mmCIF file of C-alpha atoms in Angstrom:
data_model
loop_
_atom_site.group_PDB
_atom_site.id
_atom_site.type_symbol
_atom_site.label_atom_id
_atom_site.label_comp_id
_atom_site.label_asym_id
_atom_site.label_seq_id
_atom_site.Cartn_x
_atom_site.Cartn_y
_atom_site.Cartn_z
ATOM 1 C CA MET A 1 1.040 -18.567 -33.071
ATOM 2 C CA GLY A 2 3.249 -19.945 -30.322
ATOM 3 C CA GLY A 3 1.997 -21.230 -27.029
ATOM 4 C CA ILE A 4 -1.309 -22.717 -25.997
ATOM 5 C CA LEU A 5 -4.626 -20.970 -26.579
ATOM 6 C CA TYR A 6 -6.929 -20.791 -23.582
ATOM 7 C CA ASN A 7 -10.443 -19.428 -23.669
ATOM 8 C CA SER A 8 -12.856 -18.479 -20.914
ATOM 9 C CA SER A 9 -14.068 -22.093 -20.559
ATOM 10 C CA GLU A 10 -10.510 -23.402 -20.086
ATOM 11 C CA LEU A 11 -8.791 -21.055 -17.698
ATOM 12 C CA PRO A 12 -4.981 -21.038 -17.746
ATOM 13 C CA THR A 13 -2.528 -21.509 -14.937
ATOM 14 C CA PHE A 14 0.325 -19.074 -14.376
ATOM 15 C CA THR A 15 3.965 -19.627 -13.443
ATOM 16 C CA LEU A 16 5.410 -17.410 -10.711
ATOM 17 C CA THR A 17 9.067 -16.398 -10.695
ATOM 18 C CA GLY A 18 11.494 -15.347 -8.007
ATOM 19 C CA LEU A 19 14.451 -13.088 -8.734
ATOM 20 C CA PRO A 20 15.814 -13.698 -12.261
ATOM 21 C CA GLY A 21 19.493 -14.603 -12.174
ATOM 22 C CA LEU A 22 19.438 -15.351 -8.436
ATOM 23 C CA GLU A 23 17.768 -18.755 -8.533
ATOM 24 C CA ASN A 24 20.537 -20.225 -6.351
ATOM 25 C CA SER A 25 19.991 -17.572 -3.685
ATOM 26 C CA GLN A 26 16.229 -17.960 -3.296
ATOM 27 C CA HIS A 27 16.482 -19.180 0.295
ATOM 28 C CA TRP A 28 18.497 -16.107 1.237
ATOM 29 C CA MET A 29 15.869 -13.958 -0.426
ATOM 30 C CA PHE A 30 13.176 -15.678 1.594
ATOM 31 C CA LEU A 31 15.103 -14.949 4.789
ATOM 32 C CA LEU A 32 15.276 -11.276 3.803
ATOM 33 C CA LEU A 33 11.614 -11.087 2.777
ATOM 34 C CA GLY A 34 10.626 -13.136 5.828
ATOM 35 C CA THR A 35 12.315 -10.570 8.058
ATOM 36 C CA LEU A 36 10.410 -7.790 6.289
ATOM 37 C CA TYR A 37 7.155 -9.721 6.775
ATOM 38 C CA ILE A 38 7.817 -10.189 10.490
ATOM 39 C CA VAL A 39 8.648 -6.501 11.027
ATOM 40 C CA SER A 40 5.571 -5.463 9.044
ATOM 41 C CA ILE A 41 3.100 -7.843 10.691
ATOM 42 C CA VAL A 42 4.381 -7.420 14.255
ATOM 43 C CA GLY A 43 4.802 -3.652 13.878
ATOM 44 C CA ASN A 44 1.337 -3.012 12.486
ATOM 45 C CA ALA A 45 -0.273 -5.404 14.974
ATOM 46 C CA LEU A 46 1.446 -3.486 17.797
ATOM 47 C CA ILE A 47 0.133 -0.172 16.446
ATOM 48 C CA LEU A 48 -3.419 -1.564 16.460
ATOM 49 C CA PHE A 49 -3.009 -2.967 19.970
ATOM 50 C CA ILE A 50 -1.587 0.279 21.381
ATOM 51 C CA VAL A 51 -4.285 2.465 19.788
ATOM 52 C CA LYS A 52 -6.956 0.138 21.172
ATOM 53 C CA GLU A 53 -5.501 0.027 24.697
ATOM 54 C CA GLU A 54 -4.332 3.639 25.074
ATOM 55 C CA GLN A 55 -7.309 5.856 25.859
ATOM 56 C CA SER A 56 -5.444 9.034 24.914
ATOM 57 C CA LEU A 57 -5.079 7.715 21.347
ATOM 58 C CA HIS A 58 -8.832 7.455 20.764
ATOM 59 C CA GLN A 59 -8.750 10.403 18.356
ATOM 60 C CA PRO A 60 -9.405 10.735 14.594
ATOM 61 C CA MET A 61 -5.695 10.860 13.735
ATOM 62 C CA TYR A 62 -5.049 7.501 15.411
ATOM 63 C CA TYR A 63 -8.220 5.940 14.016
ATOM 64 C CA PHE A 64 -6.856 6.728 10.540
ATOM 65 C CA LEU A 65 -3.453 5.366 11.597
ATOM 66 C CA SER A 66 -5.197 2.150 12.673
ATOM 67 C CA LEU A 67 -6.856 1.930 9.265
ATOM 68 C CA LEU A 68 -3.436 2.396 7.651
ATOM 69 C CA SER A 69 -2.058 -0.451 9.806
ATOM 70 C CA VAL A 70 -4.966 -2.744 8.854
ATOM 71 C CA ASN A 71 -4.280 -1.881 5.223
ATOM 72 C CA ASP A 72 -0.564 -2.666 5.556
ATOM 73 C CA LEU A 73 -1.406 -6.007 7.159
ATOM 74 C CA GLY A 74 -3.697 -6.683 4.200
ATOM 75 C CA VAL A 75 -0.861 -5.999 1.739
ATOM 76 C CA SER A 76 1.494 -8.307 3.647
ATOM 77 C CA PHE A 77 -0.975 -11.199 3.900
ATOM 78 C CA SER A 78 -1.979 -10.791 0.221
ATOM 79 C CA THR A 79 1.544 -11.538 -1.022
ATOM 80 C CA LEU A 80 2.683 -13.933 1.747
ATOM 81 C CA PRO A 81 1.227 -17.256 0.406
ATOM 82 C CA THR A 82 2.832 -17.123 -3.041
ATOM 83 C CA VAL A 83 6.101 -15.566 -1.839
ATOM 84 C CA LEU A 84 6.393 -18.406 0.702
ATOM 85 C CA ALA A 85 5.532 -21.001 -1.953
ATOM 86 C CA THR A 86 7.952 -19.567 -4.539
ATOM 87 C CA PHE A 87 11.026 -18.839 -2.451
ATOM 88 C CA CYS A 88 10.787 -21.567 0.198
ATOM 89 C CA PHE A 89 8.975 -24.532 -1.355
ATOM 90 C CA HIS A 90 9.667 -23.825 -5.074
ATOM 91 C CA LEU A 91 5.951 -24.172 -5.898
ATOM 92 C CA ARG A 92 5.506 -21.858 -8.858
ATOM 93 C CA LYS A 93 2.144 -22.767 -10.376
ATOM 94 C CA ILE A 94 -0.958 -20.761 -9.496
ATOM 95 C CA SER A 95 -4.471 -21.226 -10.874
ATOM 96 C CA PHE A 96 -6.282 -18.484 -12.752
ATOM 97 C CA ASP A 97 -8.865 -17.885 -10.006
ATOM 98 C CA SER A 98 -6.231 -17.813 -7.257
ATOM 99 C CA CYS A 99 -4.156 -15.383 -9.297
ATOM 100 C CA MET A 100 -7.162 -13.120 -9.900
ATOM 101 C CA ALA A 101 -8.008 -13.158 -6.205
ATOM 102 C CA GLN A 102 -4.459 -12.251 -5.214
ATOM 103 C CA MET A 103 -4.301 -9.507 -7.842
ATOM 104 C CA PHE A 104 -7.585 -8.093 -6.558
ATOM 105 C CA PHE A 105 -6.447 -7.916 -2.932
ATOM 106 C CA ILE A 106 -2.968 -6.535 -3.676
ATOM 107 C CA HIS A 107 -4.379 -3.705 -5.793
ATOM 108 C CA TYR A 108 -7.367 -3.218 -3.488
ATOM 109 C CA PHE A 109 -5.136 -2.526 -0.492
ATOM 110 C CA SER A 110 -2.803 -0.417 -2.627
ATOM 111 C CA PHE A 111 -5.655 1.837 -3.785
ATOM 112 C CA MET A 112 -7.073 1.911 -0.278
ATOM 113 C CA GLU A 113 -3.747 3.098 1.164
ATOM 114 C CA SER A 114 -3.809 6.059 -1.197
ATOM 115 C CA GLY A 115 -7.270 6.985 0.095
ATOM 116 C CA VAL A 116 -6.227 6.581 3.730
ATOM 117 C CA LEU A 117 -3.208 8.849 3.208
ATOM 118 C CA LEU A 118 -5.538 11.433 1.665
ATOM 119 C CA VAL A 119 -7.953 11.477 4.623
ATOM 120 C CA MET A 120 -4.966 11.644 6.988
ATOM 121 C CA SER A 121 -3.750 14.755 5.160
ATOM 122 C CA PHE A 122 -7.201 16.304 5.626
ATOM 123 C CA ASP A 123 -6.981 15.475 9.335
ATOM 124 C CA HIS A 124 -3.629 17.282 9.554
ATOM 125 C CA TYR A 125 -5.022 20.267 7.651
ATOM 126 C CA VAL A 126 -7.983 20.648 10.023
ATOM 127 C CA ALA A 127 -5.796 20.144 13.127
ATOM 128 C CA ILE A 128 -3.319 22.833 12.052
ATOM 129 C CA CYS A 129 -5.431 25.359 10.151
ATOM 130 C CA ASN A 130 -8.759 25.026 12.010
ATOM 131 C CA PRO A 131 -7.865 23.713 15.476
ATOM 132 C CA LEU A 132 -10.867 25.326 17.174
ATOM 133 C CA HIS A 133 -13.255 23.452 14.868
ATOM 134 C CA TYR A 134 -11.365 20.148 14.906
ATOM 135 C CA THR A 135 -13.723 18.260 17.214
ATOM 136 C CA THR A 136 -16.843 19.583 15.463
ATOM 137 C CA MET A 137 -15.536 18.877 11.945
ATOM 138 C CA LEU A 138 -14.053 15.439 12.618
ATOM 139 C CA THR A 139 -16.755 13.774 14.659
ATOM 140 C CA ASP A 140 -16.783 9.989 15.100
ATOM 141 C CA SER A 141 -19.489 9.612 12.446
ATOM 142 C CA ARG A 142 -17.501 11.647 9.923
ATOM 143 C CA VAL A 143 -14.350 9.673 10.675
ATOM 144 C CA VAL A 144 -16.287 6.454 10.005
ATOM 145 C CA CYS A 145 -17.687 7.894 6.750
ATOM 146 C CA MET A 146 -14.211 8.919 5.579
ATOM 147 C CA GLY A 147 -12.853 5.465 6.364
ATOM 148 C CA LEU A 148 -15.750 3.784 4.552
ATOM 149 C CA TRP A 149 -15.198 6.086 1.570
ATOM 150 C CA ALA A 150 -11.595 4.859 1.239
ATOM 151 C CA ILE A 151 -12.708 1.214 1.559
ATOM 152 C CA ILE A 152 -15.694 1.377 -0.837
ATOM 153 C CA ARG A 153 -13.925 3.492 -3.462
ATOM 154 C CA SER A 154 -11.055 1.017 -3.634
ATOM 155 C CA PHE A 155 -13.445 -1.927 -4.023
ATOM 156 C CA CYS A 156 -15.419 -0.215 -6.804
ATOM 157 C CA MET A 157 -12.230 0.649 -8.703
ATOM 158 C CA ILE A 158 -10.616 -2.800 -8.507
ATOM 159 C CA PHE A 159 -13.649 -5.107 -8.800
ATOM 160 C CA PRO A 160 -13.879 -4.902 -12.650
ATOM 161 C CA LEU A 161 -10.205 -5.831 -13.238
ATOM 162 C CA PRO A 162 -10.527 -9.642 -12.825
ATOM 163 C CA LEU A 163 -13.717 -9.620 -14.915
ATOM 164 C CA LEU A 164 -12.032 -7.704 -17.733
ATOM 165 C CA LEU A 165 -9.134 -10.173 -17.744
ATOM 166 C CA LYS A 166 -11.356 -13.251 -17.592
ATOM 167 C CA ARG A 167 -13.074 -12.339 -20.886
ATOM 168 C CA LEU A 168 -9.752 -12.525 -22.778
ATOM 169 C CA SER A 169 -7.991 -15.491 -24.360
ATOM 170 C CA PHE A 170 -4.501 -16.477 -23.249
ATOM 171 C CA CYS A 171 -2.055 -18.056 -25.683
ATOM 172 C CA LYS A 172 1.400 -17.299 -24.318
ATOM 173 C CA ALA A 173 3.650 -19.088 -21.854
ATOM 174 C CA ASN A 174 1.854 -17.308 -18.965
ATOM 175 C CA ILE A 175 5.077 -16.792 -17.019
ATOM 176 C CA LEU A 176 4.766 -13.915 -14.571
ATOM 177 C CA SER A 177 7.613 -11.576 -13.637
ATOM 178 C CA HIS A 178 7.057 -11.796 -9.892
ATOM 179 C CA ALA A 179 6.242 -14.177 -7.056
ATOM 180 C CA TYR A 180 2.717 -12.742 -6.973
ATOM 181 C CA CYS A 181 0.061 -11.593 -9.438
ATOM 182 C CA LEU A 182 -0.037 -7.941 -10.508
ATOM 183 C CA HIS A 183 -2.308 -6.405 -13.133
ATOM 184 C CA PRO A 184 0.502 -4.673 -15.139
ATOM 185 C CA ASP A 185 2.174 -8.090 -15.420
ATOM 186 C CA LEU A 186 -0.975 -10.033 -16.335
ATOM 187 C CA ILE A 187 -2.174 -7.523 -18.923
ATOM 188 C CA HIS A 188 0.693 -8.453 -21.288
ATOM 189 C CA LEU A 189 -0.266 -12.146 -21.450
ATOM 190 C CA PRO A 190 -3.649 -12.233 -23.311
ATOM 191 C CA CYS A 191 -3.742 -12.538 -27.095
ATOM 192 C CA GLY A 192 -6.953 -10.555 -27.572
ATOM 193 C CA ASP A 193 -7.578 -6.825 -27.736
ATOM 194 C CA ILE A 194 -6.654 -5.251 -24.383
ATOM 195 C CA THR A 195 -7.629 -1.673 -25.300
ATOM 196 C CA ILE A 196 -10.530 -1.602 -22.827
ATOM 197 C CA ASN A 197 -8.288 -2.969 -20.071
ATOM 198 C CA ASN A 198 -5.625 -0.343 -20.748
ATOM 199 C CA ILE A 199 -8.122 2.531 -20.849
ATOM 200 C CA PHE A 200 -9.869 1.391 -17.668
ATOM 201 C CA GLY A 201 -6.526 0.898 -15.922
ATOM 202 C CA LEU A 202 -5.422 4.412 -16.873
ATOM 203 C CA ILE A 203 -8.725 5.909 -15.697
ATOM 204 C CA ILE A 204 -8.621 4.292 -12.253
ATOM 205 C CA VAL A 205 -4.947 5.190 -11.734
ATOM 206 C CA MET A 206 -5.517 8.844 -12.651
ATOM 207 C CA SER A 207 -8.738 9.119 -10.614
ATOM 208 C CA THR A 208 -7.175 7.591 -7.501
ATOM 209 C CA PHE A 209 -3.383 7.865 -7.283
ATOM 210 C CA GLY A 210 -3.232 10.962 -9.481
ATOM 211 C CA LEU A 211 -6.112 12.799 -7.820
ATOM 212 C CA ASP A 212 -5.127 11.736 -4.292
ATOM 213 C CA ALA A 213 -1.513 12.862 -4.778
ATOM 214 C CA ALA A 214 -2.691 16.238 -6.105
ATOM 215 C CA LEU A 215 -5.083 16.739 -3.172
ATOM 216 C CA ILE A 216 -2.424 15.721 -0.629
ATOM 217 C CA LEU A 217 -0.019 18.228 -2.200
ATOM 218 C CA PHE A 218 -2.718 20.911 -2.110
ATOM 219 C CA SER A 219 -3.449 20.189 1.566
ATOM 220 C CA TYR A 220 0.230 20.637 2.413
ATOM 221 C CA VAL A 221 0.368 23.899 0.490
ATOM 222 C CA LEU A 222 -2.493 25.137 2.707
ATOM 223 C CA ILE A 223 -0.792 23.747 5.827
ATOM 224 C CA LEU A 224 2.478 25.468 4.919
ATOM 225 C CA ARG A 225 0.654 28.752 4.420
ATOM 226 C CA CYS A 226 -0.914 28.428 7.882
ATOM 227 C CA VAL A 227 2.417 27.507 9.473
ATOM 228 C CA LEU A 228 4.243 30.455 7.914
ATOM 229 C CA ALA A 229 1.639 32.748 9.473
ATOM 230 C CA ILE A 230 2.736 31.645 12.954
ATOM 231 C CA ALA A 231 4.955 34.310 14.497
ATOM 232 C CA SER A 232 7.182 32.101 16.653
ATOM 233 C CA ARG A 233 9.868 30.094 14.847
ATOM 234 C CA GLU A 234 9.784 27.480 17.590
ATOM 235 C CA GLU A 235 6.022 27.048 17.200
ATOM 236 C CA ARG A 236 6.381 26.784 13.425
ATOM 237 C CA LEU A 237 8.909 23.951 13.780
ATOM 238 C CA LYS A 238 6.784 22.226 16.417
ATOM 239 C CA THR A 239 3.719 22.379 14.154
ATOM 240 C CA LEU A 240 5.615 21.088 11.120
ATOM 241 C CA ASN A 241 7.036 18.262 13.213
ATOM 242 C CA THR A 242 3.501 16.886 13.660
ATOM 243 C CA CYS A 243 3.374 16.298 9.887
ATOM 244 C CA VAL A 244 6.704 14.470 9.544
ATOM 245 C CA SER A 245 5.323 10.944 10.047
ATOM 246 C CA HIS A 246 2.554 11.440 7.496
ATOM 247 C CA LEU A 247 4.912 13.053 4.975
ATOM 248 C CA CYS A 248 7.264 10.077 5.313
ATOM 249 C CA ALA A 249 4.335 7.652 4.817
ATOM 250 C CA VAL A 250 3.275 9.577 1.694
ATOM 251 C CA LEU A 251 6.796 9.555 0.246
ATOM 252 C CA ILE A 252 7.498 5.867 0.903
ATOM 253 C CA PHE A 253 4.176 5.013 -0.764
ATOM 254 C CA TYR A 254 4.174 7.302 -3.801
ATOM 255 C CA VAL A 255 7.896 7.338 -4.711
ATOM 256 C CA PRO A 256 8.109 3.527 -5.240
ATOM 257 C CA LYS A 257 4.707 3.647 -6.972
ATOM 258 C CA ILE A 258 6.003 6.225 -9.443
ATOM 259 C CA GLY A 259 9.180 4.170 -9.873
ATOM 260 C CA VAL A 260 7.202 1.005 -10.687
ATOM 261 C CA SER A 261 5.000 2.898 -13.172
ATOM 262 C CA MET A 262 7.975 4.538 -14.901
ATOM 263 C CA THR A 263 9.835 1.228 -15.102
ATOM 264 C CA ALA A 264 6.786 -0.544 -16.556
ATOM 265 C CA ARG A 265 6.182 2.193 -19.148
ATOM 266 C CA TYR A 266 9.683 3.259 -20.159
ATOM 267 C CA GLY A 267 11.910 0.439 -18.966
ATOM 268 C CA ARG A 268 10.645 -2.386 -21.140
ATOM 269 C CA HIS A 269 14.184 -3.202 -22.269
ATOM 270 C CA ALA A 270 15.558 -3.107 -18.733
ATOM 271 C CA PRO A 271 16.576 -6.449 -17.156
ATOM 272 C CA ARG A 272 13.707 -8.355 -15.540
ATOM 273 C CA PHE A 273 15.640 -8.077 -12.286
ATOM 274 C CA VAL A 274 14.941 -4.317 -12.228
ATOM 275 C CA HIS A 275 11.162 -4.767 -12.572
ATOM 276 C CA THR A 276 11.146 -7.412 -9.833
ATOM 277 C CA VAL A 277 13.172 -5.323 -7.382
ATOM 278 C CA MET A 278 11.010 -2.239 -7.986
ATOM 279 C CA SER A 279 7.829 -4.175 -7.268
ATOM 280 C CA LEU A 280 9.381 -5.691 -4.121
ATOM 281 C CA ILE A 281 10.245 -2.211 -2.848
ATOM 282 C CA TYR A 282 6.741 -0.967 -3.648
ATOM 283 C CA LEU A 283 4.954 -3.819 -1.855
ATOM 284 C CA PHE A 284 7.325 -4.532 1.037
ATOM 285 C CA VAL A 285 8.828 -1.212 2.128
ATOM 286 C CA PRO A 286 5.694 0.842 3.064
ATOM 287 C CA PRO A 287 4.093 -1.847 5.301
ATOM 288 C CA MET A 288 7.430 -2.319 7.058
ATOM 289 C CA LEU A 289 8.407 1.347 7.498
ATOM 290 C CA ASN A 290 5.024 2.856 8.392
ATOM 291 C CA PRO A 291 4.818 1.328 11.905
ATOM 292 C CA VAL A 292 8.520 2.059 12.486
ATOM 293 C CA ILE A 293 8.125 5.736 11.542
ATOM 294 C CA TYR A 294 4.972 6.253 13.603
ATOM 295 C CA SER A 295 6.503 4.440 16.585
ATOM 296 C CA ILE A 296 9.556 6.710 16.497
ATOM 297 C CA LYS A 297 7.753 9.996 15.834
ATOM 298 C CA THR A 298 4.610 9.574 17.968
ATOM 299 C CA LYS A 299 5.331 10.257 21.641
ATOM 300 C CA GLU A 300 2.290 8.387 22.999
ATOM 301 C CA ILE A 301 3.043 5.236 20.975
ATOM 302 C CA ARG A 302 6.738 5.427 21.866
ATOM 303 C CA ARG A 303 5.899 5.769 25.568
ATOM 304 C CA ARG A 304 3.518 2.781 25.511
ATOM 305 C CA LEU A 305 6.088 0.646 23.659
ATOM 306 C CA GLY A 306 8.637 1.584 26.322
ATOM 307 C CA ARG A 307 6.269 0.468 29.084
ATOM 308 C CA MET A 308 5.616 -2.806 27.270
ATOM 309 C CA LEU A 309 9.349 -3.502 26.862
ATOM 310 C CA VAL A 310 10.017 -2.721 30.524
ATOM 311 C CA GLY A 311 7.134 -4.967 31.564
ATOM 312 C CA THR A 312 8.500 -7.799 29.391
ATOM 313 C CA LYS A 313 11.986 -7.373 30.813
ATOM 314 C CA PHE A 314 10.893 -7.550 34.429
#
């Protein structure tokens, strides 16, 4: 058997990689990814600041948007240390415990985002289909409970993953496909039986991403039915326009997620470059685009940003 055998008492180290075939362009890649980081971090921080300062935004919809921004900041800061080390300083080694911690937080925030998008779809459903009961159904205590549900569920789903990996022996080169640690990447490295890991991984994906996507789709079917019952065409378009930002957030989260899953399952013979690019899109695009979309489509946020820019100028 090739490679070095590690057991639970001698934990391995892992080697991170940048973009295969573009080793000479790593600094340019860091400039690109650095720009995405800056847009993501500044954009989401601005969303949080505006929601906090603008009294008119102290509503359930914007509380959930704030939770989405916190989540996107979490995703960005989870990948930042190793991306910086890999692309800028060419430091590619990462310890087992550090890798497990990074994997936990990346997947934790990913699962949490799915839950936040689900509760946001429920908020839209109540606002459009039961507007008279909106304030009684989505009280502050219920909003807090829904937010806590998304946070706790994600933790409970992801917490066993590092423990299930730690029990296995590693005997391969332990070279990862990315500049950060992801479970689908790590699961191919152990030499032992990974059946339990695969089954558990499938269960948590189906019970979170699968179920959440189905419930979001169902909520929009109900919303569409309510909208079509509105007599005025202008009112129908105005009502649907309130859902555009959330629909965009759902699409930019789930479409890359499906792409990564399909590539991992059916694209095993595809160049490593493809897997790396797909994971970069999945982890970098939603945190960057979410604040941009909500800033463009939300009148109150757009107005406050305008006032801030004018104040900075003068």
